[in-house]
Each structure stands twice: as C-alpha cells, then as structure tokens.
Coordinates of C-alpha atoms and ligand atoms in Angstrom, one line a residue:
X17 CA 185.1 38.4 86.7
X18 CA 185.1 41.1 84.1
X19 CA 187.8 42.8 86.0
X20 CA 190.0 39.7 85.9
X21 CA 189.4 39.4 82.2
X22 CA 190.4 43.0 81.4
X23 CA 193.5 42.6 83.7
X24 CA 194.3 39.4 81.8
X25 CA 193.9 41.1 78.4
X26 CA 196.1 44.0 79.5
X27 CA 198.7 41.6 80.8
X28 CA 198.8 39.5 77.6
X29 CA 199.2 42.7 75.5
X30 CA 202.1 43.8 77.7
X31 CA 203.8 40.4 77.6
X32 CA 203.5 40.3 73.8
X33 CA 205.1 43.7 73.7
X34 CA 208.0 43.0 76.1
X35 CA 211.2 43.8 74.1
X36 CA 213.7 42.3 76.6
X37 CA 213.9 39.6 79.2
X38 CA 214.0 42.2 81.9
X39 CA 210.8 43.8 80.7
X40 CA 209.2 40.4 80.6
X41 CA 210.3 39.6 84.1
X42 CA 208.6 42.9 85.2
X43 CA 205.4 41.6 83.7
X44 CA 205.7 38.3 85.4
X45 CA 206.2 39.9 88.8
X46 CA 203.2 42.2 88.2
X47 CA 200.9 39.2 87.5
X48 CA 202.3 36.2 89.3
X49 CA 204.6 37.7 91.9
X50 CA 203.6 37.6 95.6
X51 CA 201.7 40.9 95.2
X52 CA 200.8 40.4 91.6
X53 CA 197.2 40.7 90.5
X54 CA 196.7 37.0 89.9
X55 CA 198.0 36.1 93.4
X56 CA 195.8 38.7 94.9
X57 CA 192.8 37.2 93.0
X58 CA 193.7 33.8 94.3
X59 CA 193.7 35.2 97.9
X60 CA 190.1 36.4 97.5
X61 CA 189.0 32.7 97.3
X62 CA 189.5 32.3 101.0
X63 CA 186.7 34.8 101.8
X64 CA 184.2 33.2 99.4
X65 CA 181.4 30.8 100.2
X66 CA 182.0 27.3 99.0
X67 CA 179.6 27.8 96.1
X68 CA 181.2 31.0 95.0
X69 CA 184.6 29.5 95.3
X70 CA 183.7 26.5 93.2
X71 CA 182.8 28.8 90.4
X72 CA 185.6 31.4 90.8
X73 CA 188.6 29.1 91.4
X74 CA 188.7 27.4 88.0
X75 CA 188.3 30.8 86.3
X76 CA 191.2 32.3 88.2
X77 CA 193.3 29.2 87.7
X78 CA 192.6 29.4 83.9
X79 CA 193.7 33.0 83.8
X80 CA 196.8 32.2 85.8
X81 CA 197.7 29.3 83.3
X82 CA 197.1 31.6 80.3
X83 CA 199.3 34.3 81.7
X84 CA 202.0 31.8 82.7
X85 CA 201.9 30.1 79.3
X86 CA 202.2 33.5 77.5
X87 CA 205.2 34.4 79.7
X88 CA 206.9 31.1 79.0
X89 CA 206.3 31.4 75.2
X90 CA 207.6 35.0 75.1
X91 CA 210.6 34.0 77.3
X92 CA 211.6 31.4 74.8
X93 CA 211.2 33.8 72.0
X94 CA 213.3 36.5 73.6
X95 CA 216.1 34.1 74.7
X96 CA 216.3 32.8 71.1
X97 CA 216.6 36.4 69.8
X98 CA 219.2 37.3 72.3
X99 CA 221.3 34.3 71.5
X100 CA 220.9 35.1 67.8
X101 CA 222.2 38.7 68.4
X102 CA 225.1 37.5 70.5
X103 CA 226.1 35.0 67.8
X104 CA 225.9 37.6 65.1
X105 CA 228.1 40.1 67.1
X106 CA 230.7 37.5 68.2
X107 CA 231.3 36.1 64.8
X108 CA 235.0 35.5 64.3
X109 CA 236.3 35.8 60.8
X110 CA 239.3 33.5 60.7
X111 CA 240.3 34.8 57.3
X112 CA 241.0 38.4 58.7
X113 CA 244.7 39.3 59.3
X114 CA 245.6 39.5 63.0
X115 CA 245.0 43.0 64.4
X116 CA 248.1 45.2 64.7
X117 CA 249.1 45.9 68.3
X118 CA 250.9 49.2 68.3
X119 CA 254.4 49.0 69.9
X120 CA 256.5 51.7 71.3
X121 CA 260.1 52.2 70.0
X122 CA 263.3 53.6 71.4
X123 CA 264.0 57.2 70.4
X124 CA 267.2 57.6 68.4
X125 CA 268.6 59.9 71.1
X126 CA 268.0 57.2 73.7
X127 CA 269.5 54.6 71.4
X128 CA 272.6 56.7 70.8
X129 CA 273.0 57.4 74.5
X130 CA 272.9 53.7 75.2
X131 CA 275.5 53.1 72.4
X132 CA 277.7 55.8 74.0
X133 CA 277.4 54.3 77.5
X134 CA 278.2 50.8 76.1
X135 CA 281.2 51.8 74.1
X136 CA 282.7 54.0 76.9
X137 CA 282.0 51.2 79.4
X138 CA 284.3 49.0 77.4
X139 CA 287.0 51.8 77.8
X140 CA 286.4 51.9 81.5
X141 CA 284.2 54.9 81.8
X142 CA 281.3 55.2 84.3
X143 CA 278.1 57.2 83.6
X144 CA 277.7 60.3 85.8
X145 CA 274.6 62.5 86.1
X146 CA 273.8 66.0 87.4
X147 CA 270.7 68.1 87.7
X148 CA 269.2 69.9 84.7
X149 CA 268.2 72.8 87.0
X150 CA 271.6 74.1 88.0
X151 CA 273.0 77.1 89.7
X152 CA 275.3 79.6 88.0
X153 CA 278.3 78.5 90.2
X154 CA 278.4 74.9 88.8
X155 CA 277.3 76.0 85.2
X156 CA 279.7 78.9 84.9
X157 CA 281.8 80.1 87.8
X158 CA 283.4 76.8 88.7
X159 CA 284.2 76.3 85.0
X160 CA 286.3 79.4 85.0
X161 CA 283.6 81.7 83.8
X162 CA 283.1 84.3 86.5
X163 CA 280.3 86.9 86.4
X164 CA 282.1 89.1 83.9
X165 CA 283.2 86.4 81.5
X166 CA 282.0 87.1 78.0
X167 CA 281.4 83.4 77.3
X168 CA 278.4 83.5 79.6
X169 CA 276.6 85.8 77.2
X170 CA 277.1 83.2 74.4
X171 CA 275.1 80.6 76.2
X172 CA 271.6 82.1 75.7
X173 CA 270.8 80.9 79.2
X174 CA 267.3 80.3 80.6
X175 CA 267.2 81.8 84.1
X176 CA 264.7 81.2 86.8
X177 CA 263.3 84.2 88.5
X178 CA 264.4 83.1 92.0
X179 CA 267.9 82.6 93.4
X180 CA 269.2 79.7 95.5
X181 CA 269.3 80.1 99.2
X182 CA 272.9 81.4 98.8
X183 CA 271.8 84.0 96.4
X184 CA 273.1 82.2 93.3
X185 CA 271.2 82.4 90.0
X186 CA 269.2 79.3 89.2
X187 CA 269.2 78.3 85.6
X188 CA 268.6 75.4 83.2
X189 CA 272.1 74.0 82.5
X190 CA 273.4 75.2 79.2
X191 CA 275.9 72.3 78.8
X192 CA 276.8 69.0 80.6
X193 CA 280.1 70.5 81.8
X194 CA 278.8 71.3 85.3
X195 CA 278.7 67.5 85.8
X196 CA 282.5 67.7 85.6
X197 CA 282.5 69.9 88.7
X198 CA 279.9 67.8 90.6
X199 CA 281.8 64.6 89.9
X200 CA 285.2 66.1 90.9
X201 CA 283.8 67.5 94.1
X202 CA 282.2 64.2 95.0
X203 CA 285.4 62.3 94.3
X204 CA 287.6 64.9 96.1
X205 CA 285.3 64.7 99.1
X206 CA 286.1 61.0 99.4
X207 CA 289.7 61.3 98.3
X208 CA 291.2 64.7 99.5
X209 CA 293.4 66.1 96.8
X210 CA 291.9 64.0 94.1
X211 CA 291.8 60.6 92.5
X212 CA 291.5 59.2 89.0
X213 CA 288.3 60.0 87.2
X214 CA 286.9 58.4 84.0
X215 CA 283.3 59.4 83.3
X216 CA 280.9 60.3 80.6
X217 CA 277.8 62.4 81.4
X218 CA 275.1 62.2 78.8
X219 CA 272.0 64.4 79.3
X220 CA 269.7 67.2 78.4
X221 CA 270.9 70.8 78.1
X222 CA 269.0 74.0 77.3
X223 CA 269.5 77.2 75.4
X224 CA 267.2 79.9 74.1
X225 CA 267.7 79.0 70.5
X226 CA 265.6 77.5 67.7
X227 CA 266.0 76.8 64.0
X228 CA 266.6 73.7 61.8
X229 CA 269.8 72.8 63.7
X230 CA 269.0 74.2 67.1
X231 CA 266.3 73.3 69.6
X232 CA 265.8 74.9 73.0
X233 CA 266.5 71.5 74.5
X234 CA 269.1 69.2 73.1
X235 CA 271.5 66.5 74.3
X236 CA 275.2 66.5 75.0
X237 CA 277.7 63.9 76.3
X238 CA 280.5 65.2 78.5
X239 CA 283.6 63.3 78.9
X240 CA 286.2 63.7 81.7
X241 CA 289.4 61.8 82.4
X242 CA 291.7 62.8 85.2
X243 CA 294.8 60.9 86.2
X244 CA 298.5 61.4 86.5
X245 CA 300.5 62.0 83.3
X246 CA 297.5 62.5 81.1
X247 CA 298.1 64.4 77.8
X248 CA 296.4 65.3 74.5
X249 CA 297.5 62.0 72.9
X250 CA 295.2 60.2 75.3
X251 CA 292.3 62.5 74.3
X252 CA 292.9 61.9 70.6
X253 CA 293.1 58.1 71.0
X254 CA 290.0 58.0 73.2
X255 CA 287.9 60.0 70.8
X256 CA 289.2 58.0 67.8
X257 CA 288.6 54.7 69.4
X258 CA 285.1 55.8 70.4
X259 CA 284.2 57.1 66.9
X260 CA 285.5 54.0 65.2
X261 CA 283.2 51.9 67.4
X262 CA 280.3 54.2 67.1
X263 CA 280.4 54.7 63.3
X264 CA 281.5 51.1 62.8
X265 CA 284.4 51.9 60.5
X266 CA 288.2 52.0 60.8
X267 CA 288.9 55.0 58.6
X268 CA 288.1 57.7 61.2
X269 CA 290.5 60.6 60.8
X270 CA 290.5 63.4 63.4
X271 CA 292.0 66.9 63.1
X272 CA 292.7 68.9 66.2
X273 CA 292.5 72.7 65.8
X274 CA 293.5 75.2 68.5
X275 CA 290.5 76.8 70.0
X276 CA 289.4 78.5 73.2
X277 CA 287.2 77.3 76.1
X278 CA 287.4 78.8 79.5
X279 CA 287.5 75.4 81.2
X280 CA 290.3 73.9 79.1
X281 CA 293.9 74.9 78.5
X282 CA 295.0 74.2 75.8
X283 CA 291.6 73.9 74.1
X284 CA 291.0 72.1 70.8
X285 CA 288.2 71.8 68.4
X286 CA 288.0 68.3 67.0
X287 CA 287.1 67.9 63.3
X288 CA 286.4 64.6 61.6
X289 CA 286.9 63.8 57.9
X290 CA 283.7 63.0 55.9
X291 CA 282.3 62.9 52.4
X292 CA 278.9 63.6 50.9
X293 CA 277.2 60.6 49.4
X294 CA 273.9 61.1 47.7
X295 CA 273.1 64.1 49.8
X296 CA 274.1 62.3 53.0
X297 CA 277.0 63.2 55.2
X298 CA 279.1 60.1 55.7
X299 CA 281.8 60.1 58.4
X300 CA 285.1 58.6 57.4
X301 CA 288.2 59.2 55.4
X302 CA 290.8 62.0 55.5
X303 CA 289.2 65.5 55.2
X304 CA 291.9 66.7 52.8
X305 CA 291.3 63.8 50.4
X306 CA 289.5 64.1 47.1
X307 CA 285.7 64.5 47.6
X308 CA 286.2 64.9 51.4
X309 CA 286.0 67.7 53.9
X310 CA 286.4 68.3 57.6
X311 CA 283.3 68.5 59.9
X312 CA 283.5 70.2 63.3
X313 CA 282.5 67.6 65.8
X314 CA 283.2 68.6 69.3
X315 CA 285.0 70.8 71.7
X316 CA 287.7 69.6 74.1
X317 CA 291.0 70.2 75.7
X318 CA 293.1 69.6 78.8
X319 CA 291.2 70.5 81.9
X320 CA 292.2 74.0 83.0
X321 CA 294.0 73.9 86.4
X322 CA 291.6 76.4 87.8
X323 CA 288.8 74.0 87.1
X324 CA 290.7 71.2 88.7
X325 CA 291.1 73.4 91.8
X326 CA 287.5 74.4 91.9
X327 CA 286.6 70.7 91.8
X328 CA 288.9 70.1 94.8
X329 CA 291.8 68.5 93.0
X330 CA 295.5 69.3 93.5
X331 CA 296.4 70.6 90.0
X332 CA 300.1 69.9 90.5
X333 CA 299.3 66.2 91.0
X334 CA 296.5 65.6 88.5
X335 CA 295.9 66.4 84.9
X336 CA 293.0 65.5 82.7
X337 CA 291.1 66.1 79.5
X338 CA 287.5 66.8 78.8
X339 CA 285.2 67.0 75.9
X340 CA 281.6 68.0 75.1
X341 CA 279.8 66.5 72.1
X342 CA 276.3 66.9 70.7
X343 CA 274.3 63.6 71.0
X344 CA 271.5 64.7 68.6
X345 CA 274.1 65.6 66.0
X346 CA 275.7 62.1 66.4
X347 CA 272.3 60.5 65.9
X348 CA 271.7 62.5 62.8
X349 CA 275.1 61.6 61.3
X350 CA 274.7 57.9 62.0
X351 CA 271.1 57.4 61.2
X352 CA 270.5 60.0 58.5
X353 CA 268.0 62.4 59.8
X354 CA 268.3 66.0 58.5
X355 CA 266.0 68.1 60.7
X356 CA 266.8 68.3 64.4
X357 CA 263.3 69.7 65.2
X358 CA 261.6 66.5 64.2
X359 CA 263.5 64.8 67.1
X360 CA 261.3 66.5 69.6
X361 CA 258.0 66.9 67.8
X362 CA 256.7 63.6 69.2
X363 CA 255.2 62.5 65.8
X364 CA 254.6 58.7 66.1
X365 CA 255.2 58.3 62.3
X366 CA 258.7 59.7 62.7
X367 CA 259.4 57.5 65.6
X368 CA 258.0 54.4 63.8
X369 CA 260.4 55.2 61.0
X370 CA 263.5 56.1 62.9
X371 CA 262.9 54.4 66.3
X372 CA 264.6 51.2 67.4
X373 CA 263.0 48.0 68.6
X374 CA 262.8 48.0 72.4
X375 CA 265.1 45.6 74.1
X376 CA 263.9 43.4 76.9
X377 CA 266.2 45.1 79.3
X378 CA 265.5 48.6 80.7
X379 CA 267.7 51.1 78.9
X380 CA 270.5 53.0 80.5
X381 CA 269.3 56.2 79.1
X382 CA 266.0 55.9 81.0
X383 CA 268.0 56.9 84.0
X384 CA 270.4 59.3 82.4
X385 CA 269.8 63.0 82.3
X386 CA 267.2 62.9 85.1
X387 CA 267.8 65.4 87.9
X388 CA 269.6 63.7 90.7
Ligands
LIG424 N1 280.6 72.9 77.2 C1 280.9 73.2 75.8 C2 279.7 73.7 75.1 O1 278.6 73.3 75.4 C3 281.5 72.1 75.1 C4 282.8 71.7 75.6 C5 284.0 72.2 75.1 C6 282.9 70.8 76.7 C7 285.2 71.8 75.6 C8 284.1 70.4 77.2 C9 285.3 70.9 76.7 O2 284.3 69.5 78.2 O3 286.5 70.6 77.1 O4 279.8 74.5 74.3

C-alpha cells in the first residue's frame, strides 16, 4: 500500500502542476487509463484472497476517487482560465475605426492608354498590338531605314545577342511604328493590294537612355490611317479632335512644322500651344499669344509610299497618315507629374497619390502592349 500512496502523491502533484488541458489529459491516462497505474492496481484484486481483497479494495477505490476528483477540479480550473484568455484576446472594441483595407489603383499610364483607346474608338479606330521583342526588319528596314540609314543610330537600340532564324537582329522595339508594318501585312494578306486601315497601337518601347525625361522603357501610341484620298488635313483634324477630347478643352491649337522621318513623306512635327500656370504646363491657346508658347508634341506625316509597299499595299491606290506620340508625356501634361522616372519606381505612395480608382471592368490596357 505504501507504493500506491507514493504513486498517488506523485500523481496529485503532477495534476496540480498541469498547465494545460492536454497536460492534464496525459496525467489522467497515466493514472486512470486502461494501462494506468490505478487500473493496474485494481487488476491485482483478482489474484488476492477474499480477506486481502476486502482490505485492499476500499483503499484502491479511495485513491482512484481522490485522483479522479483532483483531475475534475483541475479540469474546471484550466477550462475557466482558457475561456478567460480567449475572451481577453477576442475583445472587440466597437469604438475603433474600421481597419483600412489597402486597395490597388490604376497607373496613370494605363489610365491614359484607356482614355486614348476610348477616344479613338469613337473616331472609328481599332487597337492593334505587336511584339515588344522585334526583329530589325519590322523595327527599321520595313520603315524605310535600311542597314546604312543614319536614323538607326539615333534609336539607342537594345539588341539581343542572337539573331532570328533568318539571320535578322533581334531587338527590343524602339518605337511602336513596327505595328504599322505588322498591321498592314495582316490586312494585305486578307485583302491583296490593300484595304482601309484605322488603328492606334499603344504600348511599351525601349531605348538605352535615362534621365529626368527619359527612361529605358516608355510608352508610345502609334496611329495609322490608310484609305483612298487621304491628306494632311485629315491628320490635323484627327489629332485636333483627339487632343480636345483628351485635354477636355476646345482651345487646342496645333502648328505643323516640316520635319523628317524615314517612314513619312512629307513629315511634320506637331506642336501644340500652351501656357505656364503656377509652374505647371497647361495645354491650350495659340502658341503665339501673350504668355503662350509652342510645345513639340509628336511626329507624324503621310505614310511614305515605300512603307506602304513594304506593308503589301499598292501605293498608287492607297494613301495614309501616321503619327507617334509619347503616352507618358501625355499623362504628365494632363495630370501634372514632373519626373518621368517616378512613373516606373513602383512606389505605392506615388501610386496612391496619382493612381486612379479601379473600374469594375477589366481595363483595355491590361491587354495592350503585351507581346502577341
Ligand atoms: N517612331 C517615331 C519615334 O519613335 C515617331 C513617329 C514619327 C511615328 C512619325 C510616326 C510618324 O508614325 O509618322 O521617334
């Protein structure tokens, strides 16, 4: 019996010291479980003589009851403590402001691309895309810049080390103009000799250049219109109509200056009248008016007949105009940012300030500029 007593004392100490319900359950199994020491003690009764049993049984039962009571008491204590802790940790303070749920926003470049697509859709333009990884034929040669053309050098091109299967250089497109060629070729394949074209091609372009107004990756939107009897007047009206809608003002004045691009003939540089208001450039008004000036906005011209031919069009039947415009620049002018580099730093504070609330609908620009 002394063994039973010392086992009991040890068990009561362990039960009192159990810190968790799991630890207590361990103690219960060790004592009262099938192979627990109390159960084993009860089994010994079977081998005893009736006299021994009469003496031993009540003692073992007493120990069993003591241990079971101690476990029950401790269980109640631990459960109460656990509930207490749970209540303390789950307290809801209804006076606290609701937690902020961070929300993404639409990048100004995506926003402007969507605005462009929307405005030009109203004018009957479709959105065309092309690959950002181009070959030199589409990026240069087909745009009337053959290997020796000096304009190639001005593009600060990123080249890949390998050539295409046909031995052409592979590069990151330096402008969206190769989409003109890809679009013309696709249309001419379906309509030998050509057919009307009215597209814009917004997307990413790349040049090895970096300062406050240049980033190695930036965005352009190309425009291409081909039809019969198209002339520079159509170009001017189209750009004017677009800019009025984009800047939401009627007093947009354009100035066309003679220029040179290999892919247009004649080529024009398009300037827009603007004024400086409180350090901000505000588009609008006649550039020669008091307090105003001209800002160079984009390059354009009548599509060079050699480019039409490279695209599979009969240049005696079809004419067209094209333009290339910096999207980032447009965003800066409309929404008042002054450092282009911040566009692509990915700083959430900048985006929270300049970003736009996400619409419920997927944006057009999500699919624009992706390699296709
Ligand atoms: N591709 C030219 C550039 O990135 C811009 C340009 C000029 C595009 C005249 C045109 C155009 O379509 O007609 O510098």
